[in-house]
mmCIF file of C-alpha atoms (C1' of nucleotides) in Angstrom:
data_model
loop_
_atom_site.group_PDB
_atom_site.id
_atom_site.type_symbol
_atom_site.label_atom_id
_atom_site.label_comp_id
_atom_site.label_asym_id
_atom_site.label_seq_id
_atom_site.Cartn_x
_atom_site.Cartn_y
_atom_site.Cartn_z
ATOM 1 C CA MET A 5 84.252 -68.752 77.951
ATOM 2 C CA PRO A 6 85.731 -65.323 77.482
ATOM 3 C CA ARG A 7 86.853 -64.684 73.951
ATOM 4 C CA LYS A 8 90.133 -63.015 74.610
ATOM 5 C CA MET A 9 93.753 -63.962 74.164
ATOM 6 C CA LYS A 10 93.641 -64.215 70.414
ATOM 7 C CA GLU A 11 97.380 -63.858 70.527
ATOM 8 C CA ASP A 12 97.792 -66.987 72.572
ATOM 9 C CA ALA A 13 98.657 -69.750 70.165
ATOM 10 C CA LEU A 14 97.407 -72.374 72.553
ATOM 11 C CA GLU A 15 93.782 -71.309 72.782
ATOM 12 C CA GLY A 16 90.826 -72.650 70.859
ATOM 13 C CA SER A 17 89.513 -75.956 69.600
ATOM 14 C CA TYR A 18 92.574 -76.708 67.543
ATOM 15 C CA ALA A 19 94.601 -76.539 70.755
ATOM 16 C CA ASP A 20 92.656 -79.503 72.130
ATOM 17 C CA LYS A 21 93.946 -81.760 69.391
ATOM 18 C CA LEU A 22 97.437 -80.438 69.771
ATOM 19 C CA ILE A 23 97.345 -81.139 73.468
ATOM 20 C CA ASP A 24 95.925 -84.611 72.908
ATOM 21 C CA ALA A 25 98.895 -85.329 70.683
ATOM 22 C CA ALA A 26 101.269 -83.814 73.212
ATOM 23 C CA VAL A 27 99.891 -85.990 75.984
ATOM 24 C CA ASP A 28 100.146 -89.081 73.819
ATOM 25 C CA ILE A 29 103.741 -88.312 72.949
ATOM 26 C CA ARG A 30 104.702 -87.690 76.569
ATOM 27 C CA MET A 31 102.889 -90.683 77.951
ATOM 28 C CA ASN A 32 103.808 -93.141 75.223
ATOM 29 C CA PRO A 33 107.257 -92.221 74.016
ATOM 30 C CA GLU A 34 107.872 -95.806 72.960
ATOM 31 C CA ALA A 35 104.863 -95.743 70.641
ATOM 32 C CA VAL A 36 106.716 -93.432 68.309
ATOM 33 C CA GLU A 37 105.520 -93.565 64.731
ATOM 34 C CA ARG A 38 108.897 -93.257 63.186
ATOM 35 C CA SER A 39 109.101 -91.249 60.033
ATOM 36 C CA TYR A 40 112.027 -89.655 58.255
ATOM 37 C CA MET A 41 112.963 -86.469 56.553
ATOM 38 C CA ALA A 42 115.943 -85.801 54.334
ATOM 39 C CA ARG A 43 118.626 -83.546 55.686
ATOM 40 C CA GLN A 44 118.723 -81.287 52.641
ATOM 41 C CA LEU A 45 114.979 -80.825 52.768
ATOM 42 C CA VAL A 46 115.197 -79.962 56.426
ATOM 43 C CA GLN A 47 117.715 -77.254 55.738
ATOM 44 C CA CYS A 48 115.796 -75.616 52.919
ATOM 45 C CA THR A 49 112.079 -75.947 52.560
ATOM 46 C CA LEU A 50 109.171 -75.714 50.123
ATOM 47 C CA PRO A 51 106.900 -72.682 49.666
ATOM 48 C CA HIS A 52 104.137 -72.131 52.229
ATOM 49 C CA SER A 53 101.680 -70.797 49.721
ATOM 50 C CA ASP A 54 101.372 -70.678 45.964
ATOM 51 C CA PRO A 55 104.281 -68.682 44.520
ATOM 52 C CA GLY A 56 102.282 -68.030 41.357
ATOM 53 C CA ASN A 57 103.541 -68.031 37.831
ATOM 54 C CA LEU A 58 107.283 -67.838 38.367
ATOM 55 C CA MET A 59 109.926 -69.630 36.351
ATOM 56 C CA ARG A 60 111.938 -70.580 39.368
ATOM 57 C CA TRP A 61 111.643 -70.401 43.120
ATOM 58 C CA SER A 62 114.484 -70.770 45.569
ATOM 59 C CA ARG A 63 115.574 -70.642 49.136
ATOM 60 C CA THR A 64 119.088 -70.294 50.451
ATOM 61 C CA ASN A 65 120.705 -71.392 53.671
ATOM 62 C CA GLY A 66 124.342 -70.392 53.819
ATOM 63 C CA HIS A 67 126.010 -72.016 50.835
ATOM 64 C CA LEU A 68 123.174 -74.476 50.243
ATOM 65 C CA THR A 69 120.373 -73.493 47.878
ATOM 66 C CA LEU A 70 117.174 -75.361 47.116
ATOM 67 C CA ALA A 71 115.586 -74.274 43.860
ATOM 68 C CA ILE A 72 112.362 -75.527 42.338
ATOM 69 C CA ARG A 73 111.324 -75.385 38.725
ATOM 70 C CA PRO A 74 107.641 -76.097 38.677
ATOM 71 C CA TYR A 75 105.662 -78.576 36.678
ATOM 72 C CA VAL A 76 104.120 -76.605 33.828
ATOM 73 C CA ASP A 77 100.704 -77.638 32.592
ATOM 74 C CA GLU A 78 99.259 -77.416 29.090
ATOM 75 C CA HIS A 79 98.176 -73.812 29.639
ATOM 76 C CA ASN A 80 101.731 -72.765 30.510
ATOM 77 C CA LYS A 81 100.789 -72.356 34.130
ATOM 78 C CA ALA A 82 103.479 -72.954 36.702
ATOM 79 C CA LEU A 83 102.276 -75.468 39.274
ATOM 80 C CA TYR A 84 104.400 -75.458 42.394
ATOM 81 C CA PRO A 85 104.031 -77.793 45.328
ATOM 82 C CA TYR A 86 103.130 -75.669 48.335
ATOM 83 C CA GLY A 87 101.482 -75.837 51.743
ATOM 84 C CA SER A 88 101.416 -78.740 54.119
ATOM 85 C CA ILE A 89 100.335 -81.564 51.785
ATOM 86 C CA PRO A 90 103.570 -81.884 49.788
ATOM 87 C CA ARG A 91 105.468 -81.733 53.066
ATOM 88 C CA LEU A 92 103.478 -84.647 54.414
ATOM 89 C CA LEU A 93 104.045 -86.456 51.118
ATOM 90 C CA LEU A 94 107.774 -85.901 51.395
ATOM 91 C CA PHE A 95 107.909 -87.167 54.958
ATOM 92 C CA TRP A 96 106.110 -90.251 53.771
ATOM 93 C CA LEU A 97 108.248 -90.740 50.668
ATOM 94 C CA VAL A 98 111.493 -90.390 52.576
ATOM 95 C CA THR A 99 110.227 -92.842 55.170
ATOM 96 C CA GLU A 100 109.207 -95.419 52.578
ATOM 97 C CA ALA A 101 112.456 -95.043 50.684
ATOM 98 C CA THR A 102 114.482 -95.361 53.883
ATOM 99 C CA GLN A 103 112.660 -98.379 55.196
ATOM 100 C CA LYS A 104 112.103 -100.310 51.985
ATOM 101 C CA LYS A 105 115.405 -99.250 50.452
ATOM 102 C CA SER A 106 113.772 -99.196 47.062
ATOM 103 C CA ARG A 107 113.155 -96.536 44.469
ATOM 104 C CA HIS A 108 109.899 -98.160 43.506
ATOM 105 C CA ILE A 109 107.243 -96.908 45.913
ATOM 106 C CA ARG A 110 103.703 -98.283 46.031
ATOM 107 C CA LEU A 111 101.162 -95.814 47.281
ATOM 108 C CA GLY A 112 99.256 -98.261 49.448
ATOM 109 C CA ASN A 113 96.312 -100.351 48.408
ATOM 110 C CA SER A 114 93.617 -97.731 48.356
ATOM 111 C CA LEU A 115 93.253 -94.011 48.144
ATOM 112 C CA ASP A 116 91.651 -93.896 51.573
ATOM 113 C CA GLY A 117 94.450 -95.876 53.122
ATOM 114 C CA PHE A 118 97.077 -93.803 51.426
ATOM 115 C CA MET A 119 95.553 -90.583 52.646
ATOM 116 C CA ARG A 120 95.482 -91.878 56.173
ATOM 117 C CA GLU A 121 99.090 -92.998 55.949
ATOM 118 C CA ILE A 122 100.411 -89.626 55.021
ATOM 119 C CA GLY A 123 98.321 -87.936 57.700
ATOM 120 C CA LEU A 124 95.339 -86.647 55.752
ATOM 121 C CA ASN A 125 91.695 -87.316 56.407
ATOM 122 C CA PRO A 126 89.755 -89.120 53.659
ATOM 123 C CA ARG A 127 86.469 -88.076 55.308
ATOM 124 C CA THR A 128 87.090 -84.472 54.620
ATOM 125 C CA GLY A 129 84.532 -84.236 51.875
ATOM 126 C CA GLY A 130 84.924 -83.724 48.180
ATOM 127 C CA GLY A 131 85.060 -80.471 46.350
ATOM 128 C CA LYS A 132 87.981 -78.270 45.482
ATOM 129 C CA ARG A 133 88.971 -77.746 49.068
ATOM 130 C CA GLY A 134 88.753 -81.335 50.262
ATOM 131 C CA ASP A 135 91.871 -83.295 51.078
ATOM 132 C CA ALA A 136 91.374 -85.675 48.138
ATOM 133 C CA ALA A 137 91.319 -82.949 45.509
ATOM 134 C CA ARG A 138 94.201 -81.075 47.042
ATOM 135 C CA LEU A 139 96.251 -84.238 47.385
ATOM 136 C CA HIS A 140 95.671 -85.063 43.735
ATOM 137 C CA SER A 141 96.892 -81.694 42.619
ATOM 138 C CA GLN A 142 99.830 -81.513 45.023
ATOM 139 C CA MET A 143 101.012 -85.009 44.114
ATOM 140 C CA GLU A 144 101.456 -84.038 40.531
ATOM 141 C CA ARG A 145 103.005 -80.727 41.491
ATOM 142 C CA LEU A 146 105.511 -82.405 43.771
ATOM 143 C CA PHE A 147 106.410 -85.497 41.776
ATOM 144 C CA ARG A 148 106.910 -83.633 38.553
ATOM 145 C CA ALA A 149 108.741 -80.569 39.809
ATOM 146 C CA ILE A 150 112.457 -80.287 39.168
ATOM 147 C CA ILE A 151 114.337 -79.822 42.409
ATOM 148 C CA THR A 152 117.870 -78.488 42.456
ATOM 149 C CA PHE A 153 120.291 -78.608 45.349
ATOM 150 C CA GLU A 154 123.209 -76.283 44.877
ATOM 151 C CA ASP A 155 126.224 -76.128 47.106
ATOM 152 C CA ARG A 156 128.075 -72.957 46.381
ATOM 153 C CA ARG A 157 131.576 -72.483 47.737
ATOM 154 C CA GLU A 158 134.071 -69.804 47.045
ATOM 155 C CA TRP A 159 135.709 -71.510 44.095
ATOM 156 C CA SER A 160 133.215 -74.141 43.159
ATOM 157 C CA LYS A 161 129.591 -74.913 42.762
ATOM 158 C CA SER A 162 128.261 -78.422 42.924
ATOM 159 C CA TYR A 163 124.703 -79.142 42.011
ATOM 160 C CA VAL A 164 122.239 -81.863 41.365
ATOM 161 C CA ASP A 165 119.062 -81.386 39.332
ATOM 162 C CA MET A 166 116.454 -83.982 39.924
ATOM 163 C CA GLN A 167 112.872 -84.864 39.472
ATOM 164 C CA ILE A 168 111.399 -86.481 42.532
ATOM 165 C CA ALA A 169 109.542 -89.196 40.666
ATOM 166 C CA PRO A 170 110.244 -89.227 36.932
ATOM 167 C CA LYS A 171 108.039 -92.269 36.418
ATOM 168 C CA GLY A 172 104.764 -93.332 37.919
ATOM 169 C CA THR A 173 101.166 -94.357 37.489
ATOM 170 C CA LEU A 174 98.613 -92.480 39.514
ATOM 171 C CA TRP A 175 95.131 -93.969 39.615
ATOM 172 C CA TRP A 176 92.449 -91.523 40.345
ATOM 173 C CA ASP A 177 89.062 -93.111 40.032
ATOM 174 C CA PRO A 178 87.169 -91.849 43.035
ATOM 175 C CA ALA A 179 84.443 -94.435 42.609
ATOM 176 C CA LYS A 180 86.970 -97.177 43.243
ATOM 177 C CA SER A 181 88.992 -95.358 45.849
ATOM 178 C CA HIS A 182 87.854 -97.553 48.704
ATOM 179 C CA GLN A 183 88.343 -100.846 46.909
ATOM 180 C CA ASP A 184 91.579 -102.605 47.573
ATOM 181 C CA ASN A 185 93.631 -103.941 44.697
ATOM 182 C CA LEU A 186 92.028 -101.681 42.156
ATOM 183 C CA TRP A 187 94.231 -98.839 43.217
ATOM 184 C CA GLU A 188 97.628 -99.674 41.868
ATOM 185 C CA SER A 189 99.295 -96.317 42.062
ATOM 186 C CA TRP A 190 103.053 -96.258 42.262
ATOM 187 C CA VAL A 191 105.934 -93.950 41.572
ATOM 188 C CA GLU A 192 109.572 -94.545 40.887
ATOM 189 C CA LEU A 193 111.857 -92.092 42.614
ATOM 190 C CA GLY A 194 114.609 -90.505 40.593
ATOM 191 C CA GLU A 195 117.998 -92.037 41.206
ATOM 192 C CA GLU A 196 119.522 -88.790 42.433
ATOM 193 C CA PHE A 197 116.582 -87.954 44.643
ATOM 194 C CA PHE A 198 116.632 -91.423 46.164
ATOM 195 C CA ALA A 199 120.346 -91.139 46.856
ATOM 196 C CA ALA A 200 119.916 -87.688 48.372
ATOM 197 C CA ILE A 201 117.123 -88.588 50.737
ATOM 198 C CA THR A 202 118.472 -91.911 51.926
ATOM 199 C CA ALA A 203 121.991 -90.628 52.555
ATOM 200 C CA ALA A 204 121.214 -88.856 55.823
ATOM 201 C CA PRO A 205 117.617 -89.260 56.912
ATOM 202 C CA VAL A 206 116.475 -87.433 60.038
ATOM 203 C CA PRO A 207 114.040 -89.442 62.174
ATOM 204 C CA ILE A 208 110.874 -87.716 63.376
ATOM 205 C CA ASP A 209 107.578 -88.671 65.011
ATOM 206 C CA MET A 210 104.582 -88.907 62.698
ATOM 207 C CA ARG A 211 102.253 -88.151 65.594
ATOM 208 C CA ALA A 212 103.844 -84.750 65.944
ATOM 209 C CA LEU A 213 103.448 -84.126 62.219
ATOM 210 C CA ARG A 214 99.750 -84.840 62.320
ATOM 211 C CA ALA A 215 99.340 -82.409 65.185
ATOM 212 C CA LEU A 216 101.275 -79.676 63.404
ATOM 213 C CA LYS A 217 100.004 -80.184 59.889
ATOM 214 C CA ARG A 218 97.985 -77.012 59.792
ATOM 215 C CA SER A 219 101.077 -74.937 59.628
ATOM 216 C CA PRO A 220 103.752 -75.504 56.998
ATOM 217 C CA LEU A 221 106.047 -73.341 59.079
ATOM 218 C CA ALA A 222 105.544 -75.508 62.155
ATOM 219 C CA LEU A 223 106.175 -78.673 60.135
ATOM 220 C CA ASP A 224 109.395 -77.262 58.758
ATOM 221 C CA LEU A 225 110.555 -76.033 62.120
ATOM 222 C CA TYR A 226 109.820 -79.333 63.790
ATOM 223 C CA ALA A 227 111.864 -81.308 61.287
ATOM 224 C CA TRP A 228 114.650 -78.788 61.363
ATOM 225 C CA LEU A 229 114.740 -78.606 65.168
ATOM 226 C CA THR A 230 114.894 -82.376 65.445
ATOM 227 C CA HIS A 231 117.896 -82.381 63.182
ATOM 228 C CA THR A 232 119.535 -79.383 64.811
ATOM 229 C CA ALA A 233 119.043 -80.682 68.347
ATOM 230 C CA PHE A 234 120.566 -83.983 67.311
ATOM 231 C CA SER A 235 123.577 -82.292 65.835
ATOM 232 C CA ALA A 236 123.956 -80.025 68.879
ATOM 233 C CA THR A 237 123.883 -83.061 71.141
ATOM 234 C CA ARG A 238 126.464 -84.922 69.121
ATOM 235 C CA LYS A 239 128.844 -81.995 69.164
ATOM 236 C CA ARG A 240 128.025 -81.209 72.802
ATOM 237 C CA GLU A 241 127.524 -77.550 72.108
ATOM 238 C CA SER A 242 124.547 -75.308 71.554
ATOM 239 C CA ARG A 243 123.733 -74.169 68.066
ATOM 240 C CA ILE A 244 123.077 -70.474 67.654
ATOM 241 C CA ILE A 245 121.042 -69.561 64.603
ATOM 242 C CA PRO A 246 120.524 -65.884 63.782
ATOM 243 C CA TRP A 247 116.987 -64.993 62.783
ATOM 244 C CA GLU A 248 118.186 -63.786 59.406
ATOM 245 C CA GLY A 249 119.576 -67.195 58.587
ATOM 246 C CA LEU A 250 116.465 -69.002 59.679
ATOM 247 C CA HIS A 251 114.371 -66.578 57.712
ATOM 248 C CA GLY A 252 116.214 -67.241 54.452
ATOM 249 C CA GLN A 253 116.108 -70.929 55.051
ATOM 250 C CA MET A 254 112.474 -71.490 55.848
ATOM 251 C CA GLY A 255 110.463 -68.329 55.695
ATOM 252 C CA ALA A 256 111.713 -66.164 52.912
ATOM 253 C CA GLU A 257 108.166 -65.329 51.842
ATOM 254 C CA TYR A 258 107.616 -63.415 55.013
ATOM 255 C CA ALA A 259 108.369 -59.967 53.698
ATOM 256 C CA GLN A 260 109.149 -58.727 57.174
ATOM 257 C CA LEU A 261 111.643 -60.405 59.411
ATOM 258 C CA ARG A 262 109.613 -59.325 62.421
ATOM 259 C CA ASP A 263 106.512 -61.107 61.113
ATOM 260 C CA PHE A 264 108.612 -64.193 60.753
ATOM 261 C CA LYS A 265 109.933 -63.948 64.309
ATOM 262 C CA ILE A 266 106.471 -63.614 65.757
ATOM 263 C CA LYS A 267 105.178 -66.610 63.822
ATOM 264 C CA VAL A 268 108.185 -68.700 64.686
ATOM 265 C CA ASN A 269 107.695 -67.977 68.353
ATOM 266 C CA MET A 270 104.062 -69.066 68.156
ATOM 267 C CA ALA A 271 105.029 -72.196 66.258
ATOM 268 C CA LEU A 272 107.758 -72.971 68.787
ATOM 269 C CA LYS A 273 105.225 -73.072 71.605
ATOM 270 C CA LYS A 274 103.319 -75.754 69.736
ATOM 271 C CA ILE A 275 106.423 -77.666 68.820
ATOM 272 C CA GLN A 276 107.600 -77.775 72.405
ATOM 273 C CA LEU A 277 104.304 -79.399 73.308
ATOM 274 C CA VAL A 278 104.907 -82.295 70.935
ATOM 275 C CA TYR A 279 108.658 -82.353 71.476
ATOM 276 C CA PRO A 280 108.916 -82.008 75.245
ATOM 277 C CA THR A 281 112.617 -82.720 75.605
ATOM 278 C CA LEU A 282 113.658 -79.940 73.264
ATOM 279 C CA LYS A 283 115.729 -77.247 74.985
ATOM 280 C CA LEU A 284 115.595 -73.886 73.287
ATOM 281 C CA GLU A 285 116.212 -70.288 74.027
ATOM 282 C CA THR A 286 115.330 -67.240 71.992
ATOM 283 C CA THR A 287 116.958 -63.847 72.053
ATOM 284 C CA GLY A 288 116.401 -60.716 70.048
ATOM 285 C CA ALA A 289 119.025 -61.770 67.551
ATOM 286 C CA ALA A 290 118.970 -65.513 67.424
ATOM 287 C CA LEU A 291 117.429 -68.840 68.222
ATOM 288 C CA ILE A 292 119.600 -71.062 70.387
ATOM 289 C CA VAL A 293 119.173 -74.823 70.321
ATOM 290 C CA HIS A 294 120.770 -76.592 73.264
ATOM 291 C CA PRO A 295 121.833 -80.211 73.258
ATOM 292 C CA SER A 296 118.615 -82.101 73.967
ATOM 293 C CA PRO A 297 117.555 -85.712 74.032
ATOM 294 C CA THR A 298 116.216 -86.472 70.571
ATOM 295 C CA ALA A 299 112.508 -86.686 69.969
ATOM 296 C CA ILE A 300 113.071 -90.117 68.546
ATOM 297 C CA ALA A 301 115.211 -92.676 70.300
ATOM 298 C CA SER A 302 117.979 -93.814 68.043
ATOM 299 C CA LYS A 303 117.420 -97.204 66.508
ATOM 300 C CA SER A 304 120.806 -98.698 67.171
ATOM 301 C "C1'" DT B 29 111.352 -49.592 62.815
ATOM 302 C "C1'" DC B 30 107.296 -50.964 65.454
ATOM 303 C "C1'" DG B 31 102.605 -52.411 66.615
ATOM 304 C "C1'" DA B 32 98.041 -53.338 65.297
ATOM 305 C "C1'" DG B 33 95.113 -55.257 62.513
ATOM 306 C "C1'" DA B 34 92.803 -56.223 58.021
ATOM 307 C "C1'" DA B 35 92.852 -59.024 53.883
ATOM 308 C "C1'" DA B 36 93.861 -63.132 51.517
ATOM 309 C "C1'" DA B 37 94.977 -67.876 51.421
ATOM 310 C "C1'" DT B 38 94.903 -72.285 53.287
ATOM 311 C "C1'" DG B 39 92.968 -75.916 56.193
ATOM 312 C "C1'" DA B 40 88.928 -78.151 58.727
ATOM 313 C "C1'" DT B 41 84.126 -79.287 59.466
ATOM 314 C "C1'" DG B 42 79.603 -80.538 58.814
ATOM 315 C "C1'" DC B 43 75.581 -80.614 56.006
ATOM 316 C "C1'" DT B 44 72.925 -81.832 51.625
ATOM 317 C "C1'" DC B 45 72.262 -84.342 47.773
ATOM 318 C "C1'" DC B 46 73.429 -87.754 44.477
ATOM 319 C "C1'" DT B 47 74.902 -92.395 43.239
ATOM 320 C "C1'" DT B 48 75.129 -96.999 44.137
ATOM 321 C "C1'" DA C 21 70.099 -96.937 53.284
ATOM 322 C "C1'" DA C 22 74.996 -96.120 53.084
ATOM 323 C "C1'" DG C 23 78.697 -93.618 51.707
ATOM 324 C "C1'" DG C 24 81.010 -90.350 49.175
ATOM 325 C "C1'" DA C 25 81.309 -85.875 46.350
ATOM 326 C "C1'" DG C 26 80.103 -81.035 46.392
ATOM 327 C "C1'" DC C 27 79.313 -77.041 48.798
ATOM 328 C "C1'" DA C 28 78.958 -73.482 52.364
ATOM 329 C "C1'" DT C 29 80.992 -71.896 56.216
ATOM 330 C "C1'" DC C 30 84.109 -71.554 59.998
ATOM 331 C "C1'" DA C 31 89.012 -71.507 61.904
ATOM 332 C "C1'" DT C 32 93.748 -70.758 61.474
ATOM 333 C "C1'" DT C 33 97.738 -69.186 59.197
ATOM 334 C "C1'" DT C 34 100.128 -66.168 56.133
ATOM 335 C "C1'" DT C 35 100.641 -61.831 53.819
ATOM 336 C "C1'" DC C 36 99.970 -57.037 53.331
ATOM 337 C "C1'" DT C 37 99.047 -52.195 54.886
ATOM 338 C "C1'" DC C 38 98.870 -48.184 57.523
ATOM 339 C "C1'" DG C 39 100.071 -44.773 60.713
ATOM 340 C "C1'" DA C 40 102.830 -43.402 64.464
#
DNA sequence: TCGAGAAAATGATGCTCCTT
DNA sequence: AAGGAGCATCATTTTCTCGA
């Protein structure tokens, strides 16, 4: 095998898994593993990597701003949720809240099972870099962060400050992680957060998430595209999104807009594999989303 | 600005060793 | 002996830098 084409996003061993998922999604569209994401969280997204010791982190999309005040530990260190794990957690939380219609969320019967449900791999070893350790840390970072949605208009500003899960019990005894019933972890979603996420959930396919979970950017884009394509279809007109807007909304850490464009284009190739009906077009100035059949058939 | 590419960070994998 | 935690290492993604 010649080792060329590093620039081709669809080369390499990771591509095999992506293609497996793509084939499954094309061949078995009815086997959709329905999951949901909240509209506000689709329009503004979490950090990709650790923002460090900042007081506040934010992203803006037009008049809508998502700001995060991190959970601060006993050493005054700011702990932000970042990367793909909190995204997977959010997809799962929104799905549970939407389906069970309850603020009280049980995190499955065992740690192993829970990890599998949100799309992680419990057999990924221990250590600092294993999924279990990272999940533990990101759960606390996510649940205890203060999230603010701000809607700023010319003469008004409406806002809601909320903690995702102000109450909860998280069991973390690795020795008992595989035993059912001994793992009684639960969280109670904040009233405002629950209201926000269940008001307008966007349906997505969990299989696609698992295939894209290496890249926070691809996860964000997938959820956003699903929502945008749906809205384009409903209004029967294409949505044109300038790169600048998309950049502020989901990639503000990319210091260079051009870096962002390149990465988005690579991510789009992957997303089109797992979302075959999506109709897109890119130009030098903008990304154009045409009305497309949704990835997920509507329930009703 | 643009392209190339290195560096740093995150994510995945597979092995060893320890506990049970 | 089985299974999981810890570790080393590899792969991919994200961020930064440099020179035209």
